[in-house]
mmCIF file of C-alpha atoms in Angstrom:
data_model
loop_
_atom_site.group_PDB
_atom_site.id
_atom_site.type_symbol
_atom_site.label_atom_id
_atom_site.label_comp_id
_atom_site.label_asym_id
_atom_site.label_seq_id
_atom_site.Cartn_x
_atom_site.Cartn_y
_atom_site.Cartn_z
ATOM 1 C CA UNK A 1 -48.479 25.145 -175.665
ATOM 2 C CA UNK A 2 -51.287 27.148 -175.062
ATOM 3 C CA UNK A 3 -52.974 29.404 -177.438
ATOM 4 C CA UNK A 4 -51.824 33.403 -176.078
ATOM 5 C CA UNK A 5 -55.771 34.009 -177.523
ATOM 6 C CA UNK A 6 -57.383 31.441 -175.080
ATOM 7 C CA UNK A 7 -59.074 32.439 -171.998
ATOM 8 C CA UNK A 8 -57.183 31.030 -168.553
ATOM 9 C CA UNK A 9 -60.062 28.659 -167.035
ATOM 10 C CA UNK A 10 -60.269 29.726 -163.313
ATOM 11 C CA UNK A 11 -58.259 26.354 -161.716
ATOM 12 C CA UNK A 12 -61.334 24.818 -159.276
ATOM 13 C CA UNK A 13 -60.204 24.466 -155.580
ATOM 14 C CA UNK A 14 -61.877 23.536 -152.551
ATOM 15 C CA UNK A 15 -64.192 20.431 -152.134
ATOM 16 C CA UNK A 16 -67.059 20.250 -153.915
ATOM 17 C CA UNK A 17 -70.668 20.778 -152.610
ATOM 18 C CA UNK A 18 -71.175 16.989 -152.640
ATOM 19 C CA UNK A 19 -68.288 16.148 -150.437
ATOM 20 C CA UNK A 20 -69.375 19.070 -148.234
ATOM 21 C CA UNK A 21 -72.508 17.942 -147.661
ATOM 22 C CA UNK A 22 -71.371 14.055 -146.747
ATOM 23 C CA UNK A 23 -68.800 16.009 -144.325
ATOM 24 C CA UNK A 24 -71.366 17.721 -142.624
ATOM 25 C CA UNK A 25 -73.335 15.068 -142.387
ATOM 26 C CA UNK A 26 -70.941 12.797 -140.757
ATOM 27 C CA UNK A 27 -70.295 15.488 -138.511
ATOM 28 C CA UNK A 28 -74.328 15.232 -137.266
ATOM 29 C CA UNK A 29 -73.921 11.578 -136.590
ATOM 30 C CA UNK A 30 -70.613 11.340 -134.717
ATOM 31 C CA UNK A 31 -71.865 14.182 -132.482
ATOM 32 C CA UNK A 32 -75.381 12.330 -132.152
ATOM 33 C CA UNK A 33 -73.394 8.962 -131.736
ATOM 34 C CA UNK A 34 -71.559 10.649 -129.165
ATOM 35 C CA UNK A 35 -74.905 12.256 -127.116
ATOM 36 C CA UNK A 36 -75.872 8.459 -127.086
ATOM 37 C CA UNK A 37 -72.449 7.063 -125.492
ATOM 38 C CA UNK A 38 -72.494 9.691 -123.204
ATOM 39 C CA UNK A 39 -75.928 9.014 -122.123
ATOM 40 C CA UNK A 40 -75.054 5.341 -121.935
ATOM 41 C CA UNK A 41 -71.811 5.317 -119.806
ATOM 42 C CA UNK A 42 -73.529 7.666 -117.468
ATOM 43 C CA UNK A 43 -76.797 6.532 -117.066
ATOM 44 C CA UNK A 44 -77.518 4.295 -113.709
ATOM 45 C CA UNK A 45 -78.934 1.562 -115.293
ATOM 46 C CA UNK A 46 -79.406 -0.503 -112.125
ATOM 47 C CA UNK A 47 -81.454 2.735 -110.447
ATOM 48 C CA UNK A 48 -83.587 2.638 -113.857
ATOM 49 C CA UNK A 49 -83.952 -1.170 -114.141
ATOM 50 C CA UNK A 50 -85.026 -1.003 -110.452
ATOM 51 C CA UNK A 51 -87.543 1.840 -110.984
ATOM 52 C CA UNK A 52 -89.107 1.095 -114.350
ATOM 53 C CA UNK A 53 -88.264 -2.973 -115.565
ATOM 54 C CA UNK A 54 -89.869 -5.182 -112.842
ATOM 55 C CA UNK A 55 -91.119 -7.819 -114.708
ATOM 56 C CA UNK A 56 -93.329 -9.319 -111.472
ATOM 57 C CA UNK A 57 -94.904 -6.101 -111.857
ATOM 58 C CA UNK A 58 -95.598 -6.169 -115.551
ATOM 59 C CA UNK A 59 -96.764 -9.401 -115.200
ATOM 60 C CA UNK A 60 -99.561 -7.957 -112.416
ATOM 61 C CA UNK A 61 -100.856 -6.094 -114.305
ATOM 62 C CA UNK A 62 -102.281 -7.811 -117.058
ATOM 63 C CA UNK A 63 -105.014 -8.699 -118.214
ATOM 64 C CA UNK A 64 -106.405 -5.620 -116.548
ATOM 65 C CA UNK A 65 -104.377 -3.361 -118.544
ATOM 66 C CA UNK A 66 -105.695 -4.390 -121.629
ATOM 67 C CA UNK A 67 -109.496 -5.378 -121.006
ATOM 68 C CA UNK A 68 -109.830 -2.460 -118.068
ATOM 69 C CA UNK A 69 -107.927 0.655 -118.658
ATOM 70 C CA UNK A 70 -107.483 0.305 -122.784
ATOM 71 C CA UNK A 71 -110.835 -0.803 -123.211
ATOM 72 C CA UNK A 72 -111.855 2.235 -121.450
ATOM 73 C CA UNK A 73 -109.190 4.654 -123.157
ATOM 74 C CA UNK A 74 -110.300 3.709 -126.451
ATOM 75 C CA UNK A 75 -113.979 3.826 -125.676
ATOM 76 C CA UNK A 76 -113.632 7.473 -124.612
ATOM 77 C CA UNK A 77 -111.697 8.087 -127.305
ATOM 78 C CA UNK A 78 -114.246 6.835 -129.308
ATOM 79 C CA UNK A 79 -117.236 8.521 -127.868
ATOM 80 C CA UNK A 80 -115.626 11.550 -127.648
ATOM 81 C CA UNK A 81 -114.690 11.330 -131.308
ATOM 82 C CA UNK A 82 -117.934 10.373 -133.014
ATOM 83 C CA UNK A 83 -119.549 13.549 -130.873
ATOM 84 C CA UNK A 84 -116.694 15.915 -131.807
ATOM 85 C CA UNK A 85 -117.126 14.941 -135.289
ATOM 86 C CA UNK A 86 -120.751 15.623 -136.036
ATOM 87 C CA UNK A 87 -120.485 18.953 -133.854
ATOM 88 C CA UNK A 88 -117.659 19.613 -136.154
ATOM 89 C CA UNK A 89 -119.059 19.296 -139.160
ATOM 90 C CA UNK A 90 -122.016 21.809 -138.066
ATOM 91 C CA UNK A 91 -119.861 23.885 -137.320
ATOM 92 C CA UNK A 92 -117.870 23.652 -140.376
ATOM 93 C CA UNK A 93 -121.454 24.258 -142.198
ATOM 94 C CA UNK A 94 -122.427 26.985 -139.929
ATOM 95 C CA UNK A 95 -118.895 28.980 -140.592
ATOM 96 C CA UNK A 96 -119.597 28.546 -144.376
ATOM 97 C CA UNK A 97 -123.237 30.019 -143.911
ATOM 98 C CA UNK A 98 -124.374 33.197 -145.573
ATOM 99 C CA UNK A 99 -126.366 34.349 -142.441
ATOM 100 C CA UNK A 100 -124.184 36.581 -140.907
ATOM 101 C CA UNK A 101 -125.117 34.405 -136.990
ATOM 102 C CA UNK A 102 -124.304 31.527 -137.689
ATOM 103 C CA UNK A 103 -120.355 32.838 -138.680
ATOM 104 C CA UNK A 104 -120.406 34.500 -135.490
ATOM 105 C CA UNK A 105 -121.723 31.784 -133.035
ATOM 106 C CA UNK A 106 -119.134 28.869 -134.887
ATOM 107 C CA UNK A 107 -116.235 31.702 -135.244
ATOM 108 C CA UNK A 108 -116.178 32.604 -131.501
ATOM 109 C CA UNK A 109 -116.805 28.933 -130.193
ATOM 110 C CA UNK A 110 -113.707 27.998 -132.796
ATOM 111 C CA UNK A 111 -111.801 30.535 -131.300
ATOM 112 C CA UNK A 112 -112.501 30.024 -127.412
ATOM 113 C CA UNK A 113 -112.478 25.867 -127.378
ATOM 114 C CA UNK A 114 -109.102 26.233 -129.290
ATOM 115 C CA UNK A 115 -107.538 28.824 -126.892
ATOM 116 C CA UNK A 116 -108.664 26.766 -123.660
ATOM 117 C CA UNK A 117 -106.707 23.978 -122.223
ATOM 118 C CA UNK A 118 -108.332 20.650 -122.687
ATOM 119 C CA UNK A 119 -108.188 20.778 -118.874
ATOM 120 C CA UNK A 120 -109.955 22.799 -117.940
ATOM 121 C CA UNK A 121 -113.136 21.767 -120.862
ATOM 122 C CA UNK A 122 -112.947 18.765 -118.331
ATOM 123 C CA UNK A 123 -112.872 20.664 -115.318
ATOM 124 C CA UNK A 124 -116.206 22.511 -116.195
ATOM 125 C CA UNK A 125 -117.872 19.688 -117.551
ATOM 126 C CA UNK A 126 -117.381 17.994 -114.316
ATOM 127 C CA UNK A 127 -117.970 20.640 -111.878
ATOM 128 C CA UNK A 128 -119.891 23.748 -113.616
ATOM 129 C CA UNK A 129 -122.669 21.946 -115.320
ATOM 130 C CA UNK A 130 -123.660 19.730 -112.290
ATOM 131 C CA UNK A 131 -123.737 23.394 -109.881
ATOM 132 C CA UNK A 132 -125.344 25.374 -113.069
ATOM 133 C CA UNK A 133 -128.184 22.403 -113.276
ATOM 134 C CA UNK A 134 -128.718 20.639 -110.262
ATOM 135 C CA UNK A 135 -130.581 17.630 -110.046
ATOM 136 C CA UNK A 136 -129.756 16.675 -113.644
ATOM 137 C CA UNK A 137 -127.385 14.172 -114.689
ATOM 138 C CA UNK A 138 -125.596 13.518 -118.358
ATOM 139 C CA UNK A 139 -126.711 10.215 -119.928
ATOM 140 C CA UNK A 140 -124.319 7.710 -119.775
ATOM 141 C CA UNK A 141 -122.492 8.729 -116.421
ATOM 142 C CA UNK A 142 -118.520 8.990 -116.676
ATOM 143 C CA UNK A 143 -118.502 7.754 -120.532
ATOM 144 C CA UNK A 144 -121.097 10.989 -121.102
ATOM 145 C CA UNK A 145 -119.005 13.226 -119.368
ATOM 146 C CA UNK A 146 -115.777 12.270 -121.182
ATOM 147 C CA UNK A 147 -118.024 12.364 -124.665
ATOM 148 C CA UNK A 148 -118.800 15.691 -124.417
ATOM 149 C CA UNK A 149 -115.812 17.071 -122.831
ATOM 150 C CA UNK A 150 -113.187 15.609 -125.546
ATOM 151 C CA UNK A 151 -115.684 15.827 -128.189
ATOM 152 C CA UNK A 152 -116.208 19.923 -126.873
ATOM 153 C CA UNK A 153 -111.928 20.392 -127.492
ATOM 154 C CA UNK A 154 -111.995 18.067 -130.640
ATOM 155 C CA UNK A 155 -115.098 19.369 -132.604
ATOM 156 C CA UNK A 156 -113.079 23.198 -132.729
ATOM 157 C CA UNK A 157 -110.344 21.830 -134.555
ATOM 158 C CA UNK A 158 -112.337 19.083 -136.714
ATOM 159 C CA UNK A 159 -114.518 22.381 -137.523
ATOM 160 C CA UNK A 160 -111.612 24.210 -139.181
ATOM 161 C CA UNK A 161 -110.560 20.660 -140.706
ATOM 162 C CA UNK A 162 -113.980 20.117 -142.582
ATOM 163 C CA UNK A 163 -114.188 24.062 -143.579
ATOM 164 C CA UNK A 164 -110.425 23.627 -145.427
ATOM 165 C CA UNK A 165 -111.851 20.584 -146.673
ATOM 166 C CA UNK A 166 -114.980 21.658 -147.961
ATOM 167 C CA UNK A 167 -113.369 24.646 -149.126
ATOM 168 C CA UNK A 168 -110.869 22.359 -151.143
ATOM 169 C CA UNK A 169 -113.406 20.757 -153.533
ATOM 170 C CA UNK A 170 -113.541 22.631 -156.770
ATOM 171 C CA UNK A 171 -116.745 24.651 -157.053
ATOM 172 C CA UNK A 172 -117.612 23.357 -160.431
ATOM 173 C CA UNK A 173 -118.996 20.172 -157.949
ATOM 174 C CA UNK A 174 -121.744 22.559 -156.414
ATOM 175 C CA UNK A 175 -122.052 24.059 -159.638
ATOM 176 C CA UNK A 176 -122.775 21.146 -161.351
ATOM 177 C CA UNK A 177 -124.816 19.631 -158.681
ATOM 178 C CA UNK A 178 -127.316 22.420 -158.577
ATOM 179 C CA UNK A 179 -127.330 22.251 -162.569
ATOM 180 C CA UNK A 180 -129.051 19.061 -161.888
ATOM 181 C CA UNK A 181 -131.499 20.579 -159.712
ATOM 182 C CA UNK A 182 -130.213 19.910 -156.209
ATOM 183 C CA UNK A 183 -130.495 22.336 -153.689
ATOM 184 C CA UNK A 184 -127.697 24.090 -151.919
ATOM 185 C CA UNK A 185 -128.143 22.023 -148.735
ATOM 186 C CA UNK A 186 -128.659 18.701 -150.517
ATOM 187 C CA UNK A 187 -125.694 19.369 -152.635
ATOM 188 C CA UNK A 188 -123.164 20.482 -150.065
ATOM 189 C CA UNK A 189 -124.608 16.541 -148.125
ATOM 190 C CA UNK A 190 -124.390 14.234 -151.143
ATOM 191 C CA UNK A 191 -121.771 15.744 -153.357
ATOM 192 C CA UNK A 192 -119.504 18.386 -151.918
ATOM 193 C CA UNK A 193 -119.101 16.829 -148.253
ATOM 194 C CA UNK A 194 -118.138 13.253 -149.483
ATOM 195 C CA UNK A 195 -115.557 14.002 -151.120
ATOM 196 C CA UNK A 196 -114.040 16.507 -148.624
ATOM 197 C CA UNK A 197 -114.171 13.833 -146.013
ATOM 198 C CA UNK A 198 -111.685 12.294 -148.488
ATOM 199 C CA UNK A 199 -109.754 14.651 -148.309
ATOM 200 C CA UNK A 200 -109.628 15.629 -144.359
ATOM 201 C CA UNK A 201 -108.934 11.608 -143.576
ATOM 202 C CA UNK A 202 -105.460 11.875 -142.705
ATOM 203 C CA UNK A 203 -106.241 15.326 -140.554
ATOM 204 C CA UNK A 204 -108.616 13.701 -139.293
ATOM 205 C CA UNK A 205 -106.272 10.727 -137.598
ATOM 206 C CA UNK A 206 -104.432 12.859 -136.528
ATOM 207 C CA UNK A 207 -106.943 14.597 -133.972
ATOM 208 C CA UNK A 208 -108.009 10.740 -132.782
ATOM 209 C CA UNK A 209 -104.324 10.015 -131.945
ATOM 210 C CA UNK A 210 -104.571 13.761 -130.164
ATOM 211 C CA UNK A 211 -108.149 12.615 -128.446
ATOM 212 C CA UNK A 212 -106.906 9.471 -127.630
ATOM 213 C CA UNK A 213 -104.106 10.695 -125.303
ATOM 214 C CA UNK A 214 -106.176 14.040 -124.008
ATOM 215 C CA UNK A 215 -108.820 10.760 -123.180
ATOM 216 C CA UNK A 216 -106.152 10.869 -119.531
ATOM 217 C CA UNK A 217 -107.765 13.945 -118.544
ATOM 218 C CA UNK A 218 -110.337 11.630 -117.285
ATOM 219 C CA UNK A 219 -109.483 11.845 -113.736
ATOM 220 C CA UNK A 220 -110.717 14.992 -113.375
ATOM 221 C CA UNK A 221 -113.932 14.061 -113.683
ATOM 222 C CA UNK A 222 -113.489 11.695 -110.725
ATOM 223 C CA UNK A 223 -113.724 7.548 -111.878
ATOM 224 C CA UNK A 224 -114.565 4.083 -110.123
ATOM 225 C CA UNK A 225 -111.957 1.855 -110.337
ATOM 226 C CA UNK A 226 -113.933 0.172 -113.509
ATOM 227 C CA UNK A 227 -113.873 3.214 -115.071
ATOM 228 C CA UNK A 228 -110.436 3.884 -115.248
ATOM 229 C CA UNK A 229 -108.363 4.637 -118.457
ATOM 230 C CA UNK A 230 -104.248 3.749 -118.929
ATOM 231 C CA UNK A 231 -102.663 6.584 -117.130
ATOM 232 C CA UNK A 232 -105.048 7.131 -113.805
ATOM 233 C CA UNK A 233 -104.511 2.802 -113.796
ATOM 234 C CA UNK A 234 -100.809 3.251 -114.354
ATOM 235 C CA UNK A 235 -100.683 6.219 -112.066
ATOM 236 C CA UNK A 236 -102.509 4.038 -109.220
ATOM 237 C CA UNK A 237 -100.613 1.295 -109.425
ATOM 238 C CA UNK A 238 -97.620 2.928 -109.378
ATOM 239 C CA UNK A 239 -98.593 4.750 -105.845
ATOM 240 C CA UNK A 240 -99.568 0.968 -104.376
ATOM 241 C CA UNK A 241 -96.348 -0.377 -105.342
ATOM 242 C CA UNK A 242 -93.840 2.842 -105.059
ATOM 243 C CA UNK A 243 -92.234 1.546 -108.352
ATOM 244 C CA UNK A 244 -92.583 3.572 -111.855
ATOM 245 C CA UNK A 245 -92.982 -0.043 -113.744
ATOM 246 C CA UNK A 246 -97.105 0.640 -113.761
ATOM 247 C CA UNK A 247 -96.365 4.025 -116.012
ATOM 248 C CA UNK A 248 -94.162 2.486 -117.955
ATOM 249 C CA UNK A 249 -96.795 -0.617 -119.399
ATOM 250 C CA UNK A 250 -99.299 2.156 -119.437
ATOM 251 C CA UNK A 251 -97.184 4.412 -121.888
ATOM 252 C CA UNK A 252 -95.920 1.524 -124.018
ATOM 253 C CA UNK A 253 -100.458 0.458 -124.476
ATOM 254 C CA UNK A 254 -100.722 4.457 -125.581
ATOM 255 C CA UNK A 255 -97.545 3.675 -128.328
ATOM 256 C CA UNK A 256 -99.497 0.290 -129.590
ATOM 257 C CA UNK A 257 -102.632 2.511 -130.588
ATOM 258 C CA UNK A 258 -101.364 6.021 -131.492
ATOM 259 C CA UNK A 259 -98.036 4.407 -133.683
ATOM 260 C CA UNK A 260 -100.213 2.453 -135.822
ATOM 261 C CA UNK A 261 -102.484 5.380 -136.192
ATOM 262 C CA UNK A 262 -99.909 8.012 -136.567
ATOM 263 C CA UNK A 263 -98.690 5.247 -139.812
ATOM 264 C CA UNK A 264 -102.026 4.936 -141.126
ATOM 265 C CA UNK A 265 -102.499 8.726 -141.440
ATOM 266 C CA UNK A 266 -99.134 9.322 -143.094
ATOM 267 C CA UNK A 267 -100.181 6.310 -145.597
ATOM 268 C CA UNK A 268 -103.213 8.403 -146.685
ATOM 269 C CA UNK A 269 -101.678 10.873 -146.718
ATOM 270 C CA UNK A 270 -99.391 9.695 -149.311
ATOM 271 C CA UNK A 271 -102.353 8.282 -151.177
ATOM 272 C CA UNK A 272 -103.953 10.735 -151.499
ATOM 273 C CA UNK A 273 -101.052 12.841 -153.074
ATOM 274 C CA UNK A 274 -100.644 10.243 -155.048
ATOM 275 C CA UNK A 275 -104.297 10.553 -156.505
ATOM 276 C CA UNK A 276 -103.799 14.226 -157.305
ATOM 277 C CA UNK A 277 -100.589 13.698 -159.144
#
């Protein structure tokens, strides 16, 4: 029997929050498996195989796609990288500065090459400059152009990118570096920007996987057929031959570069958490 003096324990009903949560969670997947079936049965996969899996095609276009329009995607990408980085990191410095115009000048071009579309950075590089200085060309041709256009959009966001990283290295660093004697300038070159770039590498991936598809804005700027990058080669292709295979190969060559980046930057990123712990 039980003891009159002992407190009824409230009798637990329901399930518990365990169960709920592998209810709710089946739930998810049957609905998700059921999006997919749906998809599936209704699809016309003839219409698509048609459109966007002839192998003749696929076959066509190679090895152009690789040692044309890649080669030339990832050399803008490159180009316009390595000039949006170094424009970055003055800016970065600049926006750090003490004198009041230098704030200004990298604050409002942060502010306006952020807000604008990629686009139309392309768009003016192609058609202002040439009408605002006639006669004069930018070194390099369409590889100049694209340079200074993607690294124009990427060196406002690599700017904010260094400042939180420079900005993320304890101040004892400068402190200790001008201990030592070093200037403010040559400290914030050999000590304090090193080891914010270690810091900003996984950021920093991440704006070359965004460069390397804004690199399709190229056509804008008007290209020979040698000069052409994946999409305006897909895109062209696809026009010739009235079939969507072309786009297809073109977006699968973006996927083999910006998937192994994408998995590089989350592994330092992981790294490097793993350093602070």
């Amino acid at each position: 029997m039980t003891d009159p003096g002992t407190p009824l324990q409230p009798r637990r009903t329901g399930l518990s929050r365990s169960r709920k949560r592998q209810i709710s969670r089946g739930a998810q997947y049957a609905v998700f498996a059921a999006v997919v079936i749906a998809l599936a049965v209704t699809a016309d996969w003839g219409r698509l195989k048609n459109q966007f899996f002839q192998w003749d095609l696929v076959k066509q276009m190679f090895p152009d796609v690789i040692t044309l329009a890649l080669k030339n995607t990832v050399l803008y990408t490159t180009f316009g990288f390595v000039v949006g980085l170094v424009l970055g990191i003055v800016l970065a410095l600049m926006r750090l500065s003490s004198v009041g115009p230098y704030r200004w000048v990298a604050g409002l071009y942060i502010e306006i090459f952020r807000g604008l579309p990629a686009l139309l950075i392309f768009i003016f590089v192609g058609v202002a400059v040439p009408l605002a200085f006639p006669g004069t060309e930018i070194p390099g041709g369409t590889y100049g152009k694209v340079a200074i256009a993607l690294g124009t959009v990427g060196a406002a966001y690599m700017a904010e990118t260094f400042r939180a990283g420079i900005q993320a290295v304890p101040k004892g660093q400068m402190e200790a570096a001008r201990s030592l004697g070093f200037s403010h300038a040559r400290a914030m070159v050999s000590i304090v920007v090193p080891q914010a770039f270690r810091i900003i590498v996984p950021p920093l991936t991440n704006e070359l996987v965004t460069l390397f598809k804004d690199s399709s804005l190229v056509l804008f700027l008007g290209v020979t057929l040698e000069e052409r990058e994946l999409s305006k080669y897909g895109r062209d292709l696809a026009s010739e031959t009235a079939n969507s295979t072309p786009i297809l190969v073109a977006g699968l060559c973006y996927l083999l570069v910006t998937i192994p980046l994408g998995f590089l930057a989350r592994r330092l990123e992981d790294k490097r958490k793993g350093a602070d712990k």
